[in-house]
Each structure stands twice: as structure tokens, then as C-alpha cells.
Amino acid sequence: MSQKAQIGVTGLAVMGRNLARNFARHGHTVALHNRSYGRTKELVEEFGHEGTFLPAETAEQFVASLERPRRVVIMVKAGPATDAVIDEFAPLLEEGDMLIDAGNAHYADTRRREAALKAKGLHFVGAGVSGGEEGALHGPSIMPGGPKESYEALGPLLEDIAAKVDGEPCCVHVGPDGAGHFVKMVHNGIEYADMQLIAEAYDLLRQVGGLSPEEIAGTFSEWNEGRLGSYLIEITAEVLKQVDAATGKPFVDIVVDRAEQKGTGRWTVQAALDLGVPVSGIAESVFARAISGGVQEREAAVSAGLPGPSAGADHVGGDLRADVEQALFASKIVAYAQGFQQIQAASKEYGWDIDPGAMAKIWRAGCIIRAKFLDFIKQAYDKNNELPTLLVDQYFLDAVAGAQDAWRRVVVTAAQQGIPAPGFSSALAYYDSLRAQRLPAALIQGQRDFFGAHTYQRVDKPGSFHTLWAAEGRPEVDA
Ligand code: NBP
């Protein structure tokens, strides 16, 4: 074969097909492969005119059609399918060639695969790709991990097809091995939290404020023009505006109220538990989806008539809409602060050296959590790469300071009216925990020492101590 492709894509379902078209539309010659040839054929028949494609029926033909170092993008169902594809292609590749897993792999799998392929002289790049089907075609946010040196040969192609903000690509080398997939996972976790907070804002405006879905859509459209401006707020307005053609009812009223999940939110929380990072906003959003799906428990509670508050107190002290906007903004800041803290903790744990500001930068377009707000996060980390929490950056500190009275009023109203607002209230509890001079954790240390001799530290001198609780006079000893 004379003509060679700069990049190849194997796995041509919706995501792979669109990524391949995106590369081709940017002038790259793209080799195509799929387990079953039908998808490859279809792509060329439907979109062959968009660029130069080199379709291959076999893995051998596909590999032979690629220029060196070979760049093979794998876009298959995450899990065993990815391992099957790696096992098929790795023996056909040569030293320095790259396998780029652009699926939603778990970062631990990416670490395992990277180590195994490194031993064979191959570069394995776990790349997070956000933006769904549309993003893949028109410009996703791309979070590639893997060896730094592979980015030299791969980065320019990925940057070409990535979303752009003021001409800057939403793609950067995140860090070694699983760093890219880790960051993509946390991105999804933050997305869960953001969606939950927006849902709580809607619920309060409707149940407390008595606004109709259409009116709330208008409110979200207004908010979208301000500091909350983001893709998720924009689509929320669209969803709330939608009227069901069959019944004439608001669309949101004809949808079953059980939120599903594919698992990346759960992974984020699991990883956070292992790292000991309190991502309470993400956790609450994962649990809120689980509660919504707990049909048996919900039905049992409703039929048992679990009582709510005796009288719904009015929202007092402020305008509900304005207050909810403040609560939403403050809670969102907390959720992002927690997500970024998790990225920083993992970066330290695994030696990834992730630049948090660069993550905020590449999420500004192409992905689901794209938002105006990310500019401020980028600026905060540009000023101080080692910020212990975003909440101490001046912009966010001022924003939360300005929002907190309203935020507290909203949480009070939700509690008094019996409306669940786990995102708003846990974010506030997190904020209050961080700013507390003393936490009741001291008492917990006392309990631990009492029943398990787990020891404690004193505020007034160094060392570890244990109280002999059973002994007369309960003397303290060095531990
Ligand atoms: P799917 O996740 O539905 O996977 C379908 C593809 O996997 C087909 O090409 C299929 O080949 C191939 N495949 C399977 Br299944 N088992 C295989 C095996 N054992 N060996 C080789 N190929 C195999 O496709 P998708 O929705 O395009 O998503 C692709 C990846 O992108 C996933 O990891 C997904 O999580 C991720 N992602 C998806 C989105 C989204 O919005 N959909 C967004 C971001 C990331 P076949 O045609 O022969 O069956």
C-alpha cells in the first residue's frame, strides 16, 4: 500500500466513527478498523467524501496502512473488549508505536495496561474523551495520559481535533499512565454533582416558589447569562421548556423520576474513599441517584405515610430565586473544589505531577461541564498551583462569603419544608467543617482511645498518648 495513514481508529461505533471523521475533516488520512467489517464499510459509504480513509478488513491490513510511529486509537466498549483489542494489536506493533485507549476505562486498568505494554516497548496512552457523540465529531475535550514522549507524536493530532477556546485546544498531556483516565473520571464525578445541584435548585423553585417548569426554564436561561453560565444550565432550560407532544404536559412531569448511572460517578467516589479525599458533593449525587432508583424503599415509605413537617414554613429573609442562585453557585464551588482536591491527591499519590489549572483550561469547551466558571478556577491555580483548596482563592472566598447567608436560608427552607437538598446541605456542612476552629473529631479520638487504645495527640505537646481508662485515676501514658 503506498498511501499511509497518520492515525488509525479501531472500534467504529458512534464515538469511534465520529472521532475518525473529525481526524479526516482536519486533513489527516485515517485508517479504519472494526471487529465486524460492516461498520467500517458503512462509515466509508456514508462519510467517505469528508476526507481520506483507508478501510481495513483485518488488523494486519490496518497496522500495515499506518505510518510510523503507528498511532492506533481504540474506541471500543470499555472493559474486556479493550483487553481483547490490545491482545490482538500489540503483537503486530513495533517499538515506539502507540495504542491510545480513548474509551471510558477505569484508571487502574489503564495503569495495568500501560505497565504491561511498556515492557514490550509500546506506548499506551489512556485518553479521557469528553463531549459525547457531538463532541467527538466537532471537538471534544481530550485528556491524554501515558508517557510524555508519546505526546510529541500524538499531541498535535489530538490538539487538531479538540475543541478550542480562543484558538487554544482543549487538550493537554495530563500526566503519566492512568492520569488522563483519572481526570476524566473526576470530570464525570463533578458532572454528577453539578447535575444534582441544578436538580435541587429546580425542585426548590417549583415546590417552594410554586413556579412552573416553563418559568423555571426562564430563570435558568437568565442565570445562564451570568456567573452560572454553562452547558448544563443551558440544557436544563431546554429540558424544562419541553412539552410532551402526547399529553401536552411539561416533559419533566412525564419522565419516571429514577436517575440512572453508568458508573463513573461511583468510581470517583470509590477512588476518593481510597485516597481519603472528602468528595461529599459527588458522593451525595451518586447516592441521590441510588435513592431515586430505590423503588421498593420509596414505595414502602410512601405507603407507610412517613410524616413530613407539620406546616410548611415560608422562605424567609430573602427572595427565593435570588437565594437559590446563590446556594447553587456556592455549592457548585464546593463540588469543584472537592473534585480538584481529589485530582491533586491522586497526582501526589501516583507521582503524576498534574497541573490543576491546565485541567480547568481544557474543560472550558467540548465537554459536559464546560462553564464560564472554569476561567476563574484556571486563574486561581495560575496564581498558586498548590492551593490546598479552591475555597481559599480570593475570587471563590468572596463569592462564597457573598452567597452564604442566602445559601443557609435555602438549606433551612428545604429542611423546614421537607424537601431533600442533599447537595446544597452537604456542601454547606463541608464549608462549615473546613472553616471550623475546632471539630468534634477530638471527641471521636477519645472514643477510639477508650475502646481500642488507638491513642491520640495532644494540642499542647508532641507525641502519642493513651489514657488507661480502666485504671484508677485514668492516668495518661506515652504511647
Ligand atoms: P460501545 O461502547 O457501544 O462499543 C461498541 C464498539 O466496541 C464496537 O465497535 C464493537 O465492535 C466493539 N467491541 C465490542 Br462491544 N467488543 C469487542 C471485542 N471483544 N473486540 C473488539 N471490538 C469489540 O461504543 P461507543 O458508544 O462508541 O463508545 C466507545 C467508548 O467510548 C466506550 O468506552 C465509551 O464508554 C466511551 N465513551 C462514550 C461516550 C458516548 O457518549 N457514547 C462518551 C465518551 C466516551 P462491533 O461493531 O464488532 O460489535
XYZ file of C-alpha atoms and ligand atoms in Angstrom:
528
model
C 0.000 0.000 0.000
C 1.551 3.318 -0.986
C -0.504 5.837 0.923
C -0.110 5.703 4.676
C -2.419 6.971 7.384
C -1.292 9.336 10.147
C -3.703 7.791 12.576
C -5.981 4.783 12.782
C -9.191 4.172 14.671
C -10.361 0.716 15.667
C -13.883 0.482 17.066
C -16.235 2.390 14.830
C -19.442 2.594 16.842
C -20.831 6.065 17.460
C -17.768 7.517 19.239
C -15.053 5.929 17.092
C -16.801 6.783 13.866
C -17.127 10.430 14.850
C -13.534 10.696 16.054
C -12.349 9.166 12.775
C -14.426 11.673 10.808
C -13.081 14.508 12.936
C -9.473 13.489 12.138
C -10.326 13.195 8.442
C -12.078 16.565 8.368
C -8.848 18.053 9.708
C -6.948 16.726 6.716
C -5.458 13.610 8.278
C -5.504 10.308 6.457
C -7.324 7.890 8.756
C -7.028 4.115 8.801
C -10.255 2.393 9.804
C -10.916 -0.914 11.507
C -13.736 -2.534 13.408
C -14.192 -6.079 14.727
C -17.031 -6.592 12.281
C -16.322 -5.067 8.879
C -19.892 -3.791 8.393
C -19.317 -0.645 10.463
C -16.127 0.180 8.547
C -17.905 -0.193 5.223
C -20.816 1.916 6.380
C -18.558 4.743 7.516
C -16.784 4.895 4.161
C -20.062 4.693 2.223
C -21.733 7.446 4.232
C -18.852 9.772 5.002
C -16.030 8.797 2.652
C -16.330 12.185 0.936
C -15.328 14.001 4.154
C -11.654 13.080 3.883
C -9.196 10.300 3.174
C -9.989 6.986 4.825
C -8.081 3.728 4.478
C -10.538 0.983 5.427
C -9.090 -2.359 6.534
C -10.807 -5.670 6.972
C -8.128 -7.209 9.169
C -5.927 -5.996 11.987
C -2.850 -6.817 9.858
C -4.047 -4.656 6.942
C -4.912 -1.868 9.354
C -1.474 -1.892 11.002
C 0.259 -2.040 7.630
C -1.609 1.073 6.482
C -0.226 3.265 9.276
C 2.865 5.460 9.132
C 5.450 5.018 11.900
C 5.338 5.528 14.774
C 1.903 3.999 14.458
C -0.933 5.725 16.277
C -3.847 3.398 16.931
C -6.899 4.834 18.649
C -9.019 2.200 20.368
C -12.666 3.216 20.770
C -14.425 0.075 21.946
C -16.662 -0.791 24.873
C -14.558 -0.254 27.997
C -13.519 -3.410 29.865
C -12.701 -6.850 28.429
C -13.196 -5.578 24.855
C -10.286 -3.168 25.336
C -8.045 -6.005 26.544
C -9.152 -8.139 23.585
C -8.198 -5.372 21.157
C -4.856 -4.774 22.875
C -4.101 -8.513 22.726
C -4.907 -8.517 19.031
C -2.873 -5.448 18.098
C 0.129 -5.471 20.431
C 1.862 -8.399 18.660
C 1.525 -6.570 15.332
C 3.112 -3.338 16.546
C 6.770 -2.308 16.846
C 8.792 -0.423 19.388
C 7.659 3.196 19.772
C 4.198 2.575 18.308
C 1.221 3.903 20.277
C -2.038 2.381 21.398
C -4.422 5.095 22.523
C -7.407 3.950 24.555
C -9.972 6.710 24.150
C -12.787 4.769 25.838
C -14.017 5.273 29.368
C -11.561 2.917 31.052
C -11.022 2.727 34.790
C -7.692 4.379 35.555
C -6.455 1.292 37.419
C -6.940 -0.764 34.222
C -5.038 1.911 32.321
C -2.149 1.722 34.794
C -2.054 -2.062 34.413
C -2.185 -1.920 30.608
C 0.429 0.816 30.399
C 2.875 -1.155 32.540
C 2.354 -4.338 30.513
C 2.821 -2.613 27.149
C 5.794 -0.570 28.323
C 7.564 -3.867 28.963
C 7.034 -4.616 25.260
C 8.394 -1.234 24.133
C 4.952 0.095 23.201
C 3.413 3.363 24.324
C -0.011 3.029 25.854
C -1.963 6.241 26.200
C -5.162 6.244 28.244
C -7.012 9.274 26.920
C -10.162 10.633 28.502
C -12.524 11.973 25.858
C -15.489 14.067 26.901
C -18.323 15.580 24.950
C -20.219 12.505 23.777
C -21.121 11.899 20.181
C -21.266 15.564 19.148
C -18.002 16.391 20.871
C -16.217 13.522 19.168
C -17.267 14.903 15.802
C -16.976 18.649 16.339
C -14.313 18.919 19.036
C -14.111 17.073 22.328
C -12.155 17.904 25.438
C -9.284 15.399 25.433
C -7.324 14.285 28.492
C -4.443 12.074 27.351
C -2.216 10.329 29.870
C 0.593 7.885 29.138
C 4.270 8.541 28.502
C 5.187 12.194 27.982
C 7.311 11.390 24.928
C 4.317 9.880 23.129
C 2.604 13.261 23.334
C 5.185 14.741 20.970
C 3.993 12.495 18.150
C 0.379 12.286 19.212
C -0.422 15.644 20.802
C -0.559 17.722 17.602
C -3.152 15.371 16.062
C -5.286 15.354 19.195
C -4.988 19.126 19.540
C -6.164 19.479 15.931
C -9.452 17.723 16.595
C -10.049 19.045 20.128
C -12.465 21.846 21.000
C -10.875 25.305 21.047
C -11.247 28.336 23.310
C -9.788 31.500 21.771
C -7.781 29.255 19.482
C -6.357 27.220 22.368
C -7.039 23.473 22.206
C -8.885 21.698 24.994
C -6.219 19.024 25.115
C -3.069 18.738 27.167
C -0.800 15.935 28.335
C -2.294 15.270 31.757
C 0.424 13.068 33.215
C 1.833 9.533 33.033
C -0.007 6.199 32.895
C -3.583 6.464 34.261
C -3.601 10.252 34.838
C -5.766 11.021 31.797
C -8.448 8.487 32.633
C -8.373 9.525 36.283
C -9.006 13.152 35.396
C -11.785 12.130 33.001
C -13.349 10.084 35.792
C -13.302 13.046 38.199
C -14.698 15.233 35.414
C -17.652 12.855 35.267
C -17.960 12.870 39.052
C -18.118 16.659 39.051
C -20.716 16.423 36.293
C -22.858 14.246 38.590
C -22.579 16.819 41.387
C -23.367 19.732 39.094
C -26.470 17.976 37.742
C -27.705 17.115 41.232
C -27.307 20.716 42.421
C -29.182 22.029 39.398
C -31.933 19.476 40.030
C -32.225 20.635 43.651
C -32.460 24.265 42.525
C -35.300 23.325 40.164
C -37.094 21.346 42.867
C -36.976 24.219 45.366
C -38.146 26.782 42.827
C -41.030 24.546 41.908
C -42.078 23.217 45.300
C -41.344 26.240 47.473
C -41.608 29.002 44.897
C -44.573 27.493 43.072
C -43.018 28.285 39.690
C -43.956 26.282 36.617
C -41.323 24.352 34.630
C -41.600 26.994 31.914
C -40.981 29.799 34.405
C -38.041 27.900 35.872
C -36.689 27.420 32.342
C -36.748 31.215 32.034
C -34.884 31.543 35.319
C -32.190 29.114 34.167
C -31.873 30.975 30.851
C -31.321 34.187 32.823
C -28.793 32.518 35.084
C -27.012 31.214 32.021
C -26.169 34.806 31.136
C -24.440 35.316 34.494
C -21.732 33.626 36.519
C -23.531 30.258 36.339
C -23.271 30.311 32.541
C -22.590 26.732 31.452
C -23.667 23.968 29.129
C -25.560 22.166 31.908
C -27.564 25.263 32.872
C -28.316 25.925 29.205
C -29.631 22.408 28.537
C -31.586 22.433 31.800
C -33.568 25.392 30.446
C -34.177 23.468 27.229
C -35.357 20.339 29.054
C -37.688 22.363 31.287
C -39.177 24.178 28.298
C -40.002 20.928 26.581
C -43.682 19.971 26.401
C -44.738 16.360 25.863
C -46.482 16.151 22.498
C -48.710 13.235 23.514
C -50.157 14.737 26.703
C -49.411 18.462 26.493
C -47.802 18.198 29.940
C -44.354 19.501 30.817
C -41.832 16.889 29.648
C -40.256 16.772 33.126
C -43.585 15.557 34.546
C -43.953 12.587 32.251
C -40.465 11.180 32.884
C -40.039 8.472 35.553
C -38.087 10.013 38.436
C -35.319 7.433 38.636
C -31.874 8.646 37.571
C -29.577 6.032 36.099
C -25.811 5.860 36.061
C -23.142 4.130 34.067
C -20.617 4.071 36.885
C -18.022 6.817 36.523
C -19.563 8.776 39.418
C -19.359 5.689 41.571
C -15.737 5.094 40.510
C -14.900 8.671 41.511
C -16.313 8.157 44.977
C -14.604 4.776 45.369
C -11.268 6.311 44.379
C -11.883 9.243 46.722
C -12.528 6.863 49.616
C -9.221 5.113 48.901
C -7.391 8.435 48.747
C -9.207 9.752 51.833
C -10.482 12.828 49.997
C -13.945 14.046 51.074
C -15.807 14.486 47.791
C -19.120 14.760 49.605
C -20.793 16.641 46.735
C -20.048 13.891 44.247
C -20.927 11.180 46.774
C -24.282 12.806 47.583
C -25.104 12.990 43.900
C -24.282 9.312 43.355
C -26.351 8.373 46.409
C -29.209 10.653 45.318
C -29.413 8.707 42.062
C -29.350 5.464 44.046
C -32.156 6.724 46.316
C -34.206 7.718 43.276
C -33.782 4.197 41.939
C -34.738 2.540 45.242
C -38.252 1.766 44.105
C -39.126 -0.679 46.866
C -37.971 1.576 49.690
C -39.642 4.635 48.191
C -42.935 2.816 47.666
C -42.821 1.386 51.175
C -42.126 4.831 52.655
C -44.925 6.477 50.684
C -47.461 3.794 51.536
C -46.439 3.847 55.205
C -47.015 7.592 55.085
C -43.650 8.660 56.564
C -44.624 12.015 58.004
C -43.203 15.303 56.780
C -43.165 18.665 58.555
C -46.489 19.627 60.114
C -46.635 23.014 58.418
C -44.543 24.245 55.501
C -42.739 27.349 56.717
C -42.261 30.143 54.191
C -38.858 31.000 52.825
C -37.893 33.959 54.947
C -35.236 36.618 54.780
C -34.686 36.834 51.060
C -36.028 36.419 47.571
C -36.209 32.681 46.876
C -34.980 32.839 43.286
C -32.013 35.028 44.137
C -31.227 32.894 47.179
C -31.335 29.659 45.203
C -28.947 31.136 42.635
C -26.516 31.926 45.456
C -26.920 28.466 47.008
C -26.346 26.848 43.645
C -23.221 28.872 42.970
C -21.725 28.301 46.422
C -22.485 24.559 46.370
C -21.020 24.299 42.905
C -17.814 25.933 44.103
C -17.606 23.342 46.881
C -18.181 20.435 44.477
C -15.456 21.648 42.112
C -13.097 22.382 44.990
C -13.531 18.805 46.169
C -13.024 17.348 42.680
C -9.846 19.341 42.151
C -8.621 18.296 45.574
C -9.115 14.684 44.525
C -7.088 15.239 41.353
C -4.306 16.828 43.374
C -4.335 13.989 45.904
C -4.099 11.343 43.167
C -1.379 13.314 41.422
C 0.653 13.208 44.613
C -0.125 9.564 45.340
C 0.866 8.345 41.879
C 3.550 10.930 41.075
C 1.595 12.297 38.098
C 2.507 15.966 38.517
C -0.868 17.144 37.157
C -1.275 20.869 36.615
C -4.786 21.569 38.001
C -5.044 24.890 36.144
C -4.489 23.069 32.855
C -7.399 20.741 33.676
C -9.704 23.720 34.218
C -8.436 25.118 30.929
C -9.212 22.006 28.861
C -12.693 21.672 30.359
C -13.743 25.106 29.136
C -15.127 23.714 25.878
C -16.009 20.400 24.289
C -17.112 18.710 27.487
C -20.297 18.465 29.533
C -19.118 20.608 32.456
C -17.929 23.463 30.253
C -18.662 26.699 32.077
C -17.589 30.309 32.432
C -16.659 29.485 35.982
C -13.689 27.337 34.843
C -11.818 30.503 33.838
C -11.762 31.511 37.500
C -10.513 28.077 38.531
C -7.751 28.316 35.948
C -6.796 31.780 37.218
C -6.789 30.556 40.817
C -4.333 27.760 40.013
C -2.272 30.000 37.742
C -1.741 32.213 40.789
C -0.979 29.290 43.081
C -0.514 25.807 41.687
C -0.535 24.312 45.166
C -3.735 25.836 46.521
C -4.869 23.500 49.313
C -8.478 24.200 48.328
C -10.136 26.472 45.783
C -12.205 27.900 48.629
C -9.237 29.955 49.849
C -8.639 31.625 46.480
C -9.818 35.229 46.783
C -12.422 35.033 43.990
C -14.076 31.947 45.460
C -13.701 33.131 49.027
C -15.518 36.349 48.147
C -18.158 34.506 46.125
C -18.984 32.148 48.979
C -18.828 34.942 51.537
C -21.380 36.856 49.475
C -23.558 33.782 48.998
C -23.517 32.209 52.404
C -26.473 33.946 54.063
C -28.716 33.076 51.137
C -27.251 29.550 50.993
C -28.077 28.999 54.669
C -31.629 30.324 54.179
C -32.160 27.890 51.299
C -30.934 24.914 53.349
C -33.185 25.968 56.245
C -36.196 26.274 53.951
C -35.506 22.872 52.385
C -35.264 21.251 55.824
C -38.338 23.022 57.148
C -40.455 22.142 54.155
C -39.187 18.567 53.973
C -37.643 18.909 50.525
C -34.493 16.857 50.028
C -31.488 19.012 49.158
C -28.537 16.717 49.915
C -26.203 18.574 47.562
C -26.859 22.032 48.986
C -26.838 20.924 52.602
C -23.790 18.670 52.460
C -21.824 21.362 50.600
C -22.703 23.797 53.380
C -21.704 21.270 56.049
C -18.387 20.763 54.231
C -17.815 24.506 54.111
C -18.607 24.890 57.798
C -16.357 21.935 58.650
C -13.427 23.465 56.789
C -13.764 26.825 58.470
C -14.319 25.447 61.992
C -11.630 26.297 64.540
C -12.329 23.056 66.392
C -14.141 19.961 65.150
C -15.740 17.313 67.343
C -13.157 14.899 65.927
C -11.354 15.362 69.253
C -14.192 13.511 70.962
C -14.004 10.749 68.357
C -10.308 10.349 69.145
C -11.243 9.996 72.811
C -13.805 7.309 71.995
C -11.286 5.472 69.829
C -8.703 5.538 72.549
C -11.283 4.352 75.103
C -12.448 1.253 73.264
C -9.438 0.420 71.125
C -6.357 2.065 72.650
C -5.908 3.817 69.319
C -4.011 6.698 71.025
C -4.362 10.435 70.470
C -2.218 13.515 70.093
C -2.405 16.497 72.434
C -2.801 20.124 71.440
C -0.090 21.228 73.894
C 2.828 18.823 73.346
C 4.150 16.422 70.696
C 3.869 12.652 70.818
C 1.180 9.979 71.028
C -0.725 9.294 74.205
C -3.043 6.708 75.645
C -5.250 7.021 78.684
C -5.513 3.943 80.899
C -9.298 4.220 81.019
C -9.816 1.150 83.234
C -7.152 2.073 85.777
C -7.904 4.075 88.855
C -7.447 7.791 88.230
C -7.248 7.113 84.473
C -3.580 8.046 84.104
C -2.160 9.083 80.734
C 0.866 7.255 79.315
C 3.116 7.874 76.325
C 2.116 5.531 73.523
P -19.690 0.963 22.565
O -19.210 1.212 23.945
O -21.100 0.642 22.348
O -18.794 -0.222 21.924
C -19.044 -0.720 20.631
C -17.753 -0.988 19.918
O -16.952 -1.923 20.649
C -18.000 -1.612 18.560
O -17.046 -1.100 17.659
C -17.775 -3.081 18.845
O -17.438 -3.832 17.699
C -16.610 -3.006 19.767
N -16.327 -4.235 20.510
C -17.039 -4.861 21.481
Br -18.653 -4.308 22.096
N -16.466 -5.975 21.934
C -15.333 -6.088 21.226
C -14.284 -7.042 21.224
N -14.280 -8.080 22.072
N -13.268 -6.874 20.350
C -13.258 -5.832 19.515
N -14.216 -4.868 19.459
C -15.241 -5.010 20.311
O -19.283 2.212 21.607
P -19.372 3.782 21.861
O -20.666 4.180 22.458
O -18.950 4.381 20.580
O -18.272 4.060 22.971
C -16.907 3.732 22.770
C -16.122 4.073 24.003
O -16.209 5.481 24.227
C -16.618 3.432 25.296
O -15.519 3.110 26.094
C -17.445 4.512 25.931
O -17.521 4.366 27.329
C -16.655 5.742 25.547
N -17.395 6.992 25.538
C -18.642 7.036 25.054
C -19.332 8.241 25.044
C -20.697 8.320 24.473
O -21.287 9.392 24.560
N -21.214 7.263 23.860
C -18.738 9.383 25.522
C -17.443 9.316 25.976
C -16.786 8.105 25.976
P -18.615 -4.497 16.796
O -19.090 -3.402 15.919
O -17.921 -5.564 16.066
O -19.657 -5.007 17.748
